[in-house]
Amino acid sequence: MFGLKSDCILDIPEEYYTLADYESAIARWCPGCGDHGILTSVQRLCSEKQLAPENTVFVSGIGCSSRFPHYMKTYGFHGLHGRALPVACGVKFRRPDLHVFVATGDGDCCSIGTAHWIHAIRYNMNITVLLLDNEIYGLTKGQTSPTSSKGTVSNTNPHGSILPPINPIQTTLGVANASFVAQTVDWNPAHLYATIEAGFEHPGFSFIRILQRCPVFQKELFQPVINNPDEITLLTHKNGIQIDPAVAKMYKHTVDHDPSNLHEARELAENLDRQVIGLLYQDKTKERYDLYGAHNMGITPEEKQKAINLELDKFAV
Ligand code: SF4
């Protein structure tokens, strides 16, 4: 039986964005660089979620991975070294309607950008952060980075680095108000995509560390775990990262880790015997600072400015 005429109208989107709608310049990363696969995953996510390019922003700092915005046909901001996160937070605070992504590297995020990283975690704005971690400064041709394993031979430590590395997962989990912490690898496209998708869906600051191959300056770094997936622990849980069982079967070592368990997440992050991949921690109820921007409070930025000035005027002498 036919109903009203409007019942028969198909919901056809005015525009459908394909992968090509997000492809910009040809990526100038080295052949075999893990960044290529990460870029493809992100472009696929944008298409799957039908993110309008004009409502999507990629922000970066400095480093190989920070060339990311150039390769996305969206808005982008290739900023200063270590300053991707404050720029991204500013964009999100003033334009909560935009989809904001950050591409940062281990040098960019965990060295010069550390203070911004810590506070961005605490502010918990709705941003997807991809830490492309190759444990070396690639753009400047091979210096020890804060995440380089002890003993890494580089231009700055020709006899091997002497300090233990920062563990970005452990650090993020240690900051007040952390709400989404995950780890994945660039060479498993199914897990990589599912992790980025979960981070994008998370209402808050999603921090995703991606172990990223640099075949030029860290040729052998991840080869043992690529050759032997038994060196990796896959986190599985109904509230974690969901991947095809056929892909999950690659990994002999699994832990059914509940991502609401912060204590266990920290224990997993601290265990250096084997790399973990999956969702370590998630809490969707954490306070979000971007909800206190003028737009989300239902007022204009001008009205907010006026209210602040009125308050400040009380201190005028
Ligand atoms: Fe990628 Fe390393 Fe080349 Fe940089 S130097 S583009 S990280 S392979």
mmCIF file of C-alpha atoms and ligand atoms in Angstrom:
data_model
loop_
_atom_site.group_PDB
_atom_site.id
_atom_site.type_symbol
_atom_site.label_atom_id
_atom_site.label_comp_id
_atom_site.label_asym_id
_atom_site.label_seq_id
_atom_site.Cartn_x
_atom_site.Cartn_y
_atom_site.Cartn_z
ATOM 1 C CA MET A 1 0.000 0.000 0.000
ATOM 2 C CA PHE A 2 1.322 3.429 -0.883
ATOM 3 C CA GLY A 3 1.486 6.132 1.742
ATOM 4 C CA LEU A 4 2.076 9.815 1.313
ATOM 5 C CA LYS A 5 4.107 10.974 -1.648
ATOM 6 C CA SER A 6 6.968 11.926 0.667
ATOM 7 C CA ASP A 7 7.312 8.276 1.770
ATOM 8 C CA CYS A 8 8.545 7.405 -1.695
ATOM 9 C CA ILE A 9 11.313 9.997 -1.840
ATOM 10 C CA LEU A 10 14.742 8.388 -1.664
ATOM 11 C CA ASP A 11 17.274 10.044 0.610
ATOM 12 C CA ILE A 12 19.949 10.730 -2.001
ATOM 13 C CA PRO A 13 22.862 12.829 -0.718
ATOM 14 C CA GLU A 14 23.519 15.925 -2.776
ATOM 15 C CA GLU A 15 27.157 15.003 -3.053
ATOM 16 C CA TYR A 16 29.027 11.758 -2.519
ATOM 17 C CA TYR A 17 32.701 12.032 -1.592
ATOM 18 C CA THR A 18 34.965 9.348 -3.020
ATOM 19 C CA LEU A 19 38.576 8.682 -2.070
ATOM 20 C CA ALA A 20 39.654 10.959 -4.905
ATOM 21 C CA ASP A 21 37.895 13.882 -3.237
ATOM 22 C CA TYR A 22 40.432 13.741 -0.401
ATOM 23 C CA GLU A 23 43.545 13.139 -2.504
ATOM 24 C CA SER A 24 45.754 16.148 -2.973
ATOM 25 C CA ALA A 25 49.403 16.331 -4.008
ATOM 26 C CA ILE A 26 51.389 13.125 -4.583
ATOM 27 C CA ALA A 27 52.934 12.193 -1.253
ATOM 28 C CA ARG A 28 56.668 12.848 -1.214
ATOM 29 C CA TRP A 29 57.483 10.380 1.541
ATOM 30 C CA CYS A 30 60.175 7.784 0.754
ATOM 31 C CA PRO A 31 59.131 4.504 -0.907
ATOM 32 C CA GLY A 32 58.139 2.026 1.805
ATOM 33 C CA CYS A 33 57.510 4.735 4.403
ATOM 34 C CA GLY A 34 54.660 3.767 6.750
ATOM 35 C CA ASP A 35 53.115 7.209 6.337
ATOM 36 C CA HIS A 36 51.696 6.204 2.922
ATOM 37 C CA GLY A 37 49.441 3.525 4.412
ATOM 38 C CA ILE A 38 48.308 5.805 7.210
ATOM 39 C CA LEU A 39 47.346 8.481 4.684
ATOM 40 C CA THR A 40 45.315 5.932 2.712
ATOM 41 C CA SER A 41 43.521 4.798 5.870
ATOM 42 C CA VAL A 42 42.633 8.352 6.780
ATOM 43 C CA GLN A 43 41.375 9.146 3.277
ATOM 44 C CA ARG A 44 39.245 6.003 3.419
ATOM 45 C CA LEU A 45 37.823 7.066 6.788
ATOM 46 C CA CYS A 46 36.914 10.493 5.412
ATOM 47 C CA SER A 47 35.092 8.888 2.502
ATOM 48 C CA GLU A 48 33.358 6.224 4.639
ATOM 49 C CA LYS A 49 32.136 8.900 7.053
ATOM 50 C CA GLN A 50 31.361 11.292 4.204
ATOM 51 C CA LEU A 51 33.230 14.134 5.891
ATOM 52 C CA ALA A 52 32.732 17.234 3.806
ATOM 53 C CA PRO A 53 36.253 18.400 2.847
ATOM 54 C CA GLU A 54 35.282 22.008 3.602
ATOM 55 C CA ASN A 55 34.359 20.960 7.158
ATOM 56 C CA THR A 56 37.499 18.947 7.816
ATOM 57 C CA VAL A 57 40.858 20.241 9.044
ATOM 58 C CA PHE A 58 44.229 18.553 9.341
ATOM 59 C CA VAL A 59 46.764 20.235 11.589
ATOM 60 C CA SER A 60 50.424 19.316 11.928
ATOM 61 C CA GLY A 61 53.731 20.568 13.268
ATOM 62 C CA ILE A 62 57.115 19.769 11.715
ATOM 63 C CA GLY A 63 58.538 16.451 10.628
ATOM 64 C CA CYS A 64 58.015 13.867 7.892
ATOM 65 C CA SER A 65 54.536 12.997 9.174
ATOM 66 C CA SER A 66 53.654 16.660 9.435
ATOM 67 C CA ARG A 67 53.459 16.874 5.656
ATOM 68 C CA PHE A 68 50.097 15.178 6.077
ATOM 69 C CA PRO A 69 47.887 18.273 5.533
ATOM 70 C CA HIS A 70 49.498 18.820 2.114
ATOM 71 C CA TYR A 71 48.215 15.443 0.956
ATOM 72 C CA MET A 72 44.621 15.880 2.113
ATOM 73 C CA LYS A 73 42.251 17.884 -0.059
ATOM 74 C CA THR A 74 40.665 19.446 3.039
ATOM 75 C CA TYR A 75 41.576 22.492 5.062
ATOM 76 C CA GLY A 76 44.991 22.164 6.625
ATOM 77 C CA PHE A 77 47.495 23.968 8.806
ATOM 78 C CA HIS A 78 51.167 22.994 8.620
ATOM 79 C CA GLY A 79 52.376 24.799 11.685
ATOM 80 C CA LEU A 80 55.454 25.272 13.801
ATOM 81 C CA HIS A 81 57.472 22.503 15.391
ATOM 82 C CA GLY A 82 55.579 21.060 18.351
ATOM 83 C CA ARG A 83 52.638 23.456 18.021
ATOM 84 C CA ALA A 84 50.075 21.333 16.201
ATOM 85 C CA LEU A 85 47.971 20.694 19.289
ATOM 86 C CA PRO A 86 47.394 24.285 20.451
ATOM 87 C CA VAL A 87 46.422 25.224 16.882
ATOM 88 C CA ALA A 88 44.037 22.264 16.664
ATOM 89 C CA CYS A 89 42.520 23.093 20.058
ATOM 90 C CA GLY A 90 41.996 26.685 18.956
ATOM 91 C CA VAL A 91 40.259 25.569 15.767
ATOM 92 C CA LYS A 92 38.020 23.143 17.631
ATOM 93 C CA PHE A 93 37.143 25.638 20.361
ATOM 94 C CA ARG A 94 35.989 28.290 17.909
ATOM 95 C CA ARG A 95 34.565 25.938 15.263
ATOM 96 C CA PRO A 96 33.162 22.870 17.057
ATOM 97 C CA ASP A 97 31.333 21.946 13.854
ATOM 98 C CA LEU A 98 34.608 21.054 12.105
ATOM 99 C CA HIS A 99 36.230 17.622 12.129
ATOM 100 C CA VAL A 100 39.707 18.238 13.480
ATOM 101 C CA PHE A 101 42.612 15.810 13.024
ATOM 102 C CA VAL A 102 46.226 16.162 14.093
ATOM 103 C CA ALA A 103 49.166 14.387 12.493
ATOM 104 C CA THR A 104 52.268 14.609 14.635
ATOM 105 C CA GLY A 105 55.551 12.752 14.981
ATOM 106 C CA ASP A 106 57.543 11.525 17.949
ATOM 107 C CA GLY A 107 59.899 14.485 17.809
ATOM 108 C CA ASP A 108 57.099 16.976 17.251
ATOM 109 C CA CYS A 109 54.798 15.655 19.988
ATOM 110 C CA CYS A 110 57.065 14.066 22.581
ATOM 111 C CA SER A 111 59.960 16.547 22.566
ATOM 112 C CA ILE A 112 59.368 20.189 21.686
ATOM 113 C CA GLY A 113 55.580 19.793 21.897
ATOM 114 C CA THR A 114 55.411 17.947 25.214
ATOM 115 C CA ALA A 115 53.804 20.714 27.244
ATOM 116 C CA HIS A 116 51.089 21.164 24.619
ATOM 117 C CA TRP A 117 50.560 17.411 24.473
ATOM 118 C CA ILE A 118 50.017 17.112 28.237
ATOM 119 C CA HIS A 119 47.539 19.993 28.376
ATOM 120 C CA ALA A 120 45.694 18.951 25.229
ATOM 121 C CA ILE A 121 45.063 15.554 26.835
ATOM 122 C CA ARG A 122 43.668 17.281 29.912
ATOM 123 C CA TYR A 123 41.479 19.669 27.898
ATOM 124 C CA ASN A 124 40.008 16.625 26.150
ATOM 125 C CA MET A 125 38.628 18.463 23.122
ATOM 126 C CA ASN A 126 36.987 16.377 20.424
ATOM 127 C CA ILE A 127 40.064 15.906 18.212
ATOM 128 C CA THR A 128 41.606 12.815 16.613
ATOM 129 C CA VAL A 129 45.358 12.767 17.180
ATOM 130 C CA LEU A 130 47.617 10.450 15.196
ATOM 131 C CA LEU A 131 51.111 10.070 16.589
ATOM 132 C CA LEU A 132 53.207 8.629 13.759
ATOM 133 C CA ASP A 133 56.037 7.195 15.813
ATOM 134 C CA ASN A 134 59.116 5.935 13.965
ATOM 135 C CA GLU A 135 61.444 6.549 16.929
ATOM 136 C CA ILE A 136 63.776 8.840 14.950
ATOM 137 C CA TYR A 137 63.941 12.347 13.494
ATOM 138 C CA GLY A 138 63.521 11.465 9.814
ATOM 139 C CA LEU A 139 63.109 14.872 8.188
ATOM 140 C CA THR A 140 66.434 16.106 9.560
ATOM 141 C CA LYS A 141 68.116 12.830 8.577
ATOM 142 C CA GLY A 142 68.380 10.679 11.644
ATOM 143 C CA GLN A 143 68.757 12.093 15.115
ATOM 144 C CA THR A 144 67.725 10.358 18.346
ATOM 145 C CA SER A 145 64.137 11.163 19.234
ATOM 146 C CA PRO A 146 62.531 11.005 22.693
ATOM 147 C CA THR A 147 60.994 7.637 21.814
ATOM 148 C CA SER A 148 64.180 6.068 20.391
ATOM 149 C CA SER A 149 64.992 2.833 22.184
ATOM 150 C CA LYS A 150 68.056 2.838 24.403
ATOM 151 C CA GLY A 151 71.124 2.052 22.306
ATOM 152 C CA THR A 152 69.747 3.587 19.075
ATOM 153 C CA VAL A 153 72.682 4.616 16.880
ATOM 154 C CA SER A 154 72.045 7.974 15.242
ATOM 155 C CA ASN A 155 73.778 11.176 14.176
ATOM 156 C CA THR A 156 73.428 12.539 17.686
ATOM 157 C CA ASN A 157 74.346 9.281 19.447
ATOM 158 C CA PRO A 158 76.898 7.528 17.194
ATOM 159 C CA HIS A 159 77.694 5.104 20.024
ATOM 160 C CA GLY A 160 74.045 4.484 20.863
ATOM 161 C CA SER A 161 71.545 6.546 22.842
ATOM 162 C CA ILE A 162 72.009 6.375 26.582
ATOM 163 C CA LEU A 163 68.629 7.423 27.979
ATOM 164 C CA PRO A 164 65.528 5.246 28.241
ATOM 165 C CA PRO A 165 62.767 6.403 25.865
ATOM 166 C CA ILE A 166 59.504 8.126 26.656
ATOM 167 C CA ASN A 167 56.626 5.699 26.261
ATOM 168 C CA PRO A 168 53.859 7.839 24.691
ATOM 169 C CA ILE A 169 51.086 5.459 25.726
ATOM 170 C CA GLN A 170 52.268 5.303 29.307
ATOM 171 C CA THR A 171 52.653 9.089 29.419
ATOM 172 C CA THR A 172 49.182 9.765 27.994
ATOM 173 C CA LEU A 173 47.582 7.319 30.410
ATOM 174 C CA GLY A 174 49.271 9.168 33.264
ATOM 175 C CA VAL A 175 47.690 12.539 32.478
ATOM 176 C CA ALA A 176 44.517 13.657 34.248
ATOM 177 C CA ASN A 177 41.400 13.490 32.083
ATOM 178 C CA ALA A 178 42.845 11.177 29.391
ATOM 179 C CA SER A 179 39.837 9.684 27.638
ATOM 180 C CA PHE A 180 40.977 7.558 24.657
ATOM 181 C CA VAL A 181 44.344 5.868 24.271
ATOM 182 C CA ALA A 182 45.089 3.299 21.585
ATOM 183 C CA GLN A 183 48.042 1.807 19.777
ATOM 184 C CA THR A 184 48.274 0.302 16.315
ATOM 185 C CA VAL A 185 50.783 -0.383 13.528
ATOM 186 C CA ASP A 186 51.036 0.957 9.989
ATOM 187 C CA TRP A 187 51.564 -2.506 8.448
ATOM 188 C CA ASN A 188 48.225 -3.998 9.483
ATOM 189 C CA PRO A 189 45.685 -1.966 7.433
ATOM 190 C CA ALA A 190 42.642 -3.626 9.023
ATOM 191 C CA HIS A 191 43.719 -2.864 12.568
ATOM 192 C CA LEU A 192 45.007 0.568 11.598
ATOM 193 C CA TYR A 193 41.711 1.567 10.004
ATOM 194 C CA ALA A 194 39.563 0.166 12.832
ATOM 195 C CA THR A 195 41.651 2.044 15.392
ATOM 196 C CA ILE A 196 41.482 5.378 13.568
ATOM 197 C CA GLU A 197 37.747 4.900 13.096
ATOM 198 C CA ALA A 198 37.246 4.194 16.821
ATOM 199 C CA GLY A 199 39.275 7.290 17.656
ATOM 200 C CA PHE A 200 37.233 9.411 15.269
ATOM 201 C CA GLU A 201 33.974 8.161 16.839
ATOM 202 C CA HIS A 202 35.182 8.921 20.359
ATOM 203 C CA PRO A 203 33.678 12.080 21.854
ATOM 204 C CA GLY A 204 36.878 13.660 23.141
ATOM 205 C CA PHE A 205 40.639 13.700 22.635
ATOM 206 C CA SER A 206 41.559 10.429 21.008
ATOM 207 C CA PHE A 207 45.257 9.666 21.145
ATOM 208 C CA ILE A 208 46.422 6.994 18.725
ATOM 209 C CA ARG A 209 50.055 5.992 18.650
ATOM 210 C CA ILE A 210 50.913 4.356 15.339
ATOM 211 C CA LEU A 211 54.148 2.395 15.155
ATOM 212 C CA GLN A 212 55.408 3.686 11.823
ATOM 213 C CA ARG A 213 58.123 2.278 9.621
ATOM 214 C CA CYS A 214 60.978 4.501 8.499
ATOM 215 C CA PRO A 215 62.911 2.268 6.100
ATOM 216 C CA VAL A 216 65.597 4.915 5.674
ATOM 217 C CA PHE A 217 66.710 5.742 9.213
ATOM 218 C CA GLN A 218 65.143 2.913 11.251
ATOM 219 C CA LYS A 219 65.405 0.096 8.753
ATOM 220 C CA GLU A 220 65.339 -2.811 11.182
ATOM 221 C CA LEU A 221 63.322 -1.327 14.039
ATOM 222 C CA PHE A 222 59.969 -3.048 13.526
ATOM 223 C CA GLN A 223 61.190 -5.912 11.325
ATOM 224 C CA PRO A 224 61.193 -8.487 14.172
ATOM 225 C CA VAL A 225 57.535 -7.782 15.023
ATOM 226 C CA ILE A 226 56.539 -7.632 11.349
ATOM 227 C CA ASN A 227 58.203 -10.986 10.684
ATOM 228 C CA ASN A 228 56.846 -12.533 13.843
ATOM 229 C CA PRO A 229 53.379 -11.365 15.017
ATOM 230 C CA ASP A 230 53.935 -13.460 18.160
ATOM 231 C CA GLU A 231 55.973 -10.503 19.359
ATOM 232 C CA ILE A 232 52.748 -8.471 19.586
ATOM 233 C CA THR A 233 49.876 -8.702 22.048
ATOM 234 C CA LEU A 234 46.484 -7.991 20.519
ATOM 235 C CA LEU A 235 43.932 -6.448 22.867
ATOM 236 C CA THR A 236 40.494 -7.906 22.322
ATOM 237 C CA HIS A 237 37.299 -6.905 24.080
ATOM 238 C CA LYS A 238 33.735 -6.261 23.024
ATOM 239 C CA ASN A 239 34.294 -2.568 23.823
ATOM 240 C CA GLY A 240 37.699 -2.417 22.160
ATOM 241 C CA ILE A 241 38.881 -2.298 18.536
ATOM 242 C CA GLN A 242 36.857 -4.665 16.379
ATOM 243 C CA ILE A 243 38.659 -6.434 13.535
ATOM 244 C CA ASP A 244 37.887 -9.361 11.281
ATOM 245 C CA PRO A 245 38.530 -12.666 13.132
ATOM 246 C CA ALA A 246 40.689 -13.784 10.195
ATOM 247 C CA VAL A 247 43.032 -10.834 10.847
ATOM 248 C CA ALA A 248 42.917 -11.349 14.622
ATOM 249 C CA LYS A 249 44.008 -14.973 14.083
ATOM 250 C CA MET A 250 47.454 -13.688 13.058
ATOM 251 C CA TYR A 251 48.160 -12.908 16.681
ATOM 252 C CA LYS A 252 48.833 -15.772 19.064
ATOM 253 C CA HIS A 253 49.010 -13.571 22.136
ATOM 254 C CA THR A 254 45.770 -11.814 23.026
ATOM 255 C CA VAL A 255 44.429 -10.178 26.156
ATOM 256 C CA ASP A 256 40.720 -9.590 26.698
ATOM 257 C CA HIS A 257 41.339 -6.137 28.142
ATOM 258 C CA ASP A 258 38.373 -4.038 29.229
ATOM 259 C CA PRO A 259 39.233 -0.478 28.089
ATOM 260 C CA SER A 260 37.442 1.018 31.101
ATOM 261 C CA ASN A 261 40.113 -0.510 33.347
ATOM 262 C CA LEU A 262 42.724 2.242 33.696
ATOM 263 C CA HIS A 263 44.858 0.306 36.135
ATOM 264 C CA GLU A 264 45.211 -2.644 33.766
ATOM 265 C CA ALA A 265 45.776 -0.267 30.825
ATOM 266 C CA ARG A 266 48.747 1.219 32.666
ATOM 267 C CA GLU A 267 50.138 -2.215 33.433
ATOM 268 C CA LEU A 268 49.868 -3.196 29.765
ATOM 269 C CA ALA A 269 51.569 0.021 28.663
ATOM 270 C CA GLU A 270 54.428 -0.511 31.104
ATOM 271 C CA ASN A 271 55.102 -4.070 29.993
ATOM 272 C CA LEU A 272 57.899 -3.677 27.474
ATOM 273 C CA ASP A 273 58.322 -7.397 26.752
ATOM 274 C CA ARG A 274 55.853 -7.217 23.892
ATOM 275 C CA GLN A 275 54.176 -4.342 22.003
ATOM 276 C CA VAL A 276 50.419 -4.157 22.560
ATOM 277 C CA ILE A 277 47.983 -3.090 19.883
ATOM 278 C CA GLY A 278 44.369 -2.189 20.526
ATOM 279 C CA LEU A 279 42.339 0.103 22.725
ATOM 280 C CA LEU A 280 44.020 0.528 26.077
ATOM 281 C CA TYR A 281 41.646 3.006 27.619
ATOM 282 C CA GLN A 282 38.388 4.780 26.908
ATOM 283 C CA ASP A 283 36.024 6.860 29.017
ATOM 284 C CA LYS A 284 33.380 8.795 27.097
ATOM 285 C CA THR A 285 32.228 10.690 30.160
ATOM 286 C CA LYS A 286 35.379 12.752 30.789
ATOM 287 C CA GLU A 287 34.993 16.548 30.900
ATOM 288 C CA ARG A 288 35.462 18.234 27.515
ATOM 289 C CA TYR A 289 36.698 21.797 27.385
ATOM 290 C CA ASP A 290 35.452 22.385 23.831
ATOM 291 C CA LEU A 291 31.885 22.222 25.152
ATOM 292 C CA TYR A 292 32.538 25.553 26.891
ATOM 293 C CA GLY A 293 33.296 27.445 23.704
ATOM 294 C CA ALA A 294 30.868 30.202 22.770
ATOM 295 C CA HIS A 295 29.150 28.182 20.030
ATOM 296 C CA ASN A 296 28.435 25.249 22.300
ATOM 297 C CA MET A 297 27.094 27.593 24.993
ATOM 298 C CA GLY A 298 24.593 29.026 22.532
ATOM 299 C CA ILE A 299 26.100 32.504 22.448
ATOM 300 C CA THR A 300 28.134 34.373 19.884
ATOM 301 C CA PRO A 301 31.864 34.908 20.393
ATOM 302 C CA GLU A 302 31.096 38.651 20.635
ATOM 303 C CA GLU A 303 28.598 38.069 23.458
ATOM 304 C CA LYS A 304 31.110 35.880 25.261
ATOM 305 C CA GLN A 305 33.803 38.528 24.877
ATOM 306 C CA LYS A 306 31.404 41.150 26.230
ATOM 307 C CA ALA A 307 30.597 39.005 29.280
ATOM 308 C CA ILE A 308 34.314 38.448 29.982
ATOM 309 C CA ASN A 309 34.998 42.186 29.685
ATOM 310 C CA LEU A 310 32.144 42.942 32.097
ATOM 311 C CA GLU A 311 33.690 40.587 34.648
ATOM 312 C CA LEU A 312 37.171 42.027 34.154
ATOM 313 C CA ASP A 313 35.810 45.583 34.506
ATOM 314 C CA LYS A 314 34.967 44.754 38.132
ATOM 315 C CA PHE A 315 38.698 44.830 38.863
ATOM 316 C CA ALA A 316 39.207 48.254 37.270
ATOM 317 C CA VAL A 317 40.633 50.835 39.670
HETATM 318 FE FE1 SF4 B 1 59.299 8.189 5.934
HETATM 319 FE FE2 SF4 B 1 61.687 7.916 7.096
HETATM 320 FE FE3 SF4 B 1 61.522 8.799 4.586
HETATM 321 FE FE4 SF4 B 1 60.699 10.330 6.603
HETATM 322 S S1 SF4 B 1 62.795 9.653 6.226
HETATM 323 S S2 SF4 B 1 59.627 10.020 4.675
HETATM 324 S S3 SF4 B 1 59.835 8.822 8.017
HETATM 325 S S4 SF4 B 1 60.933 6.771 5.332
#
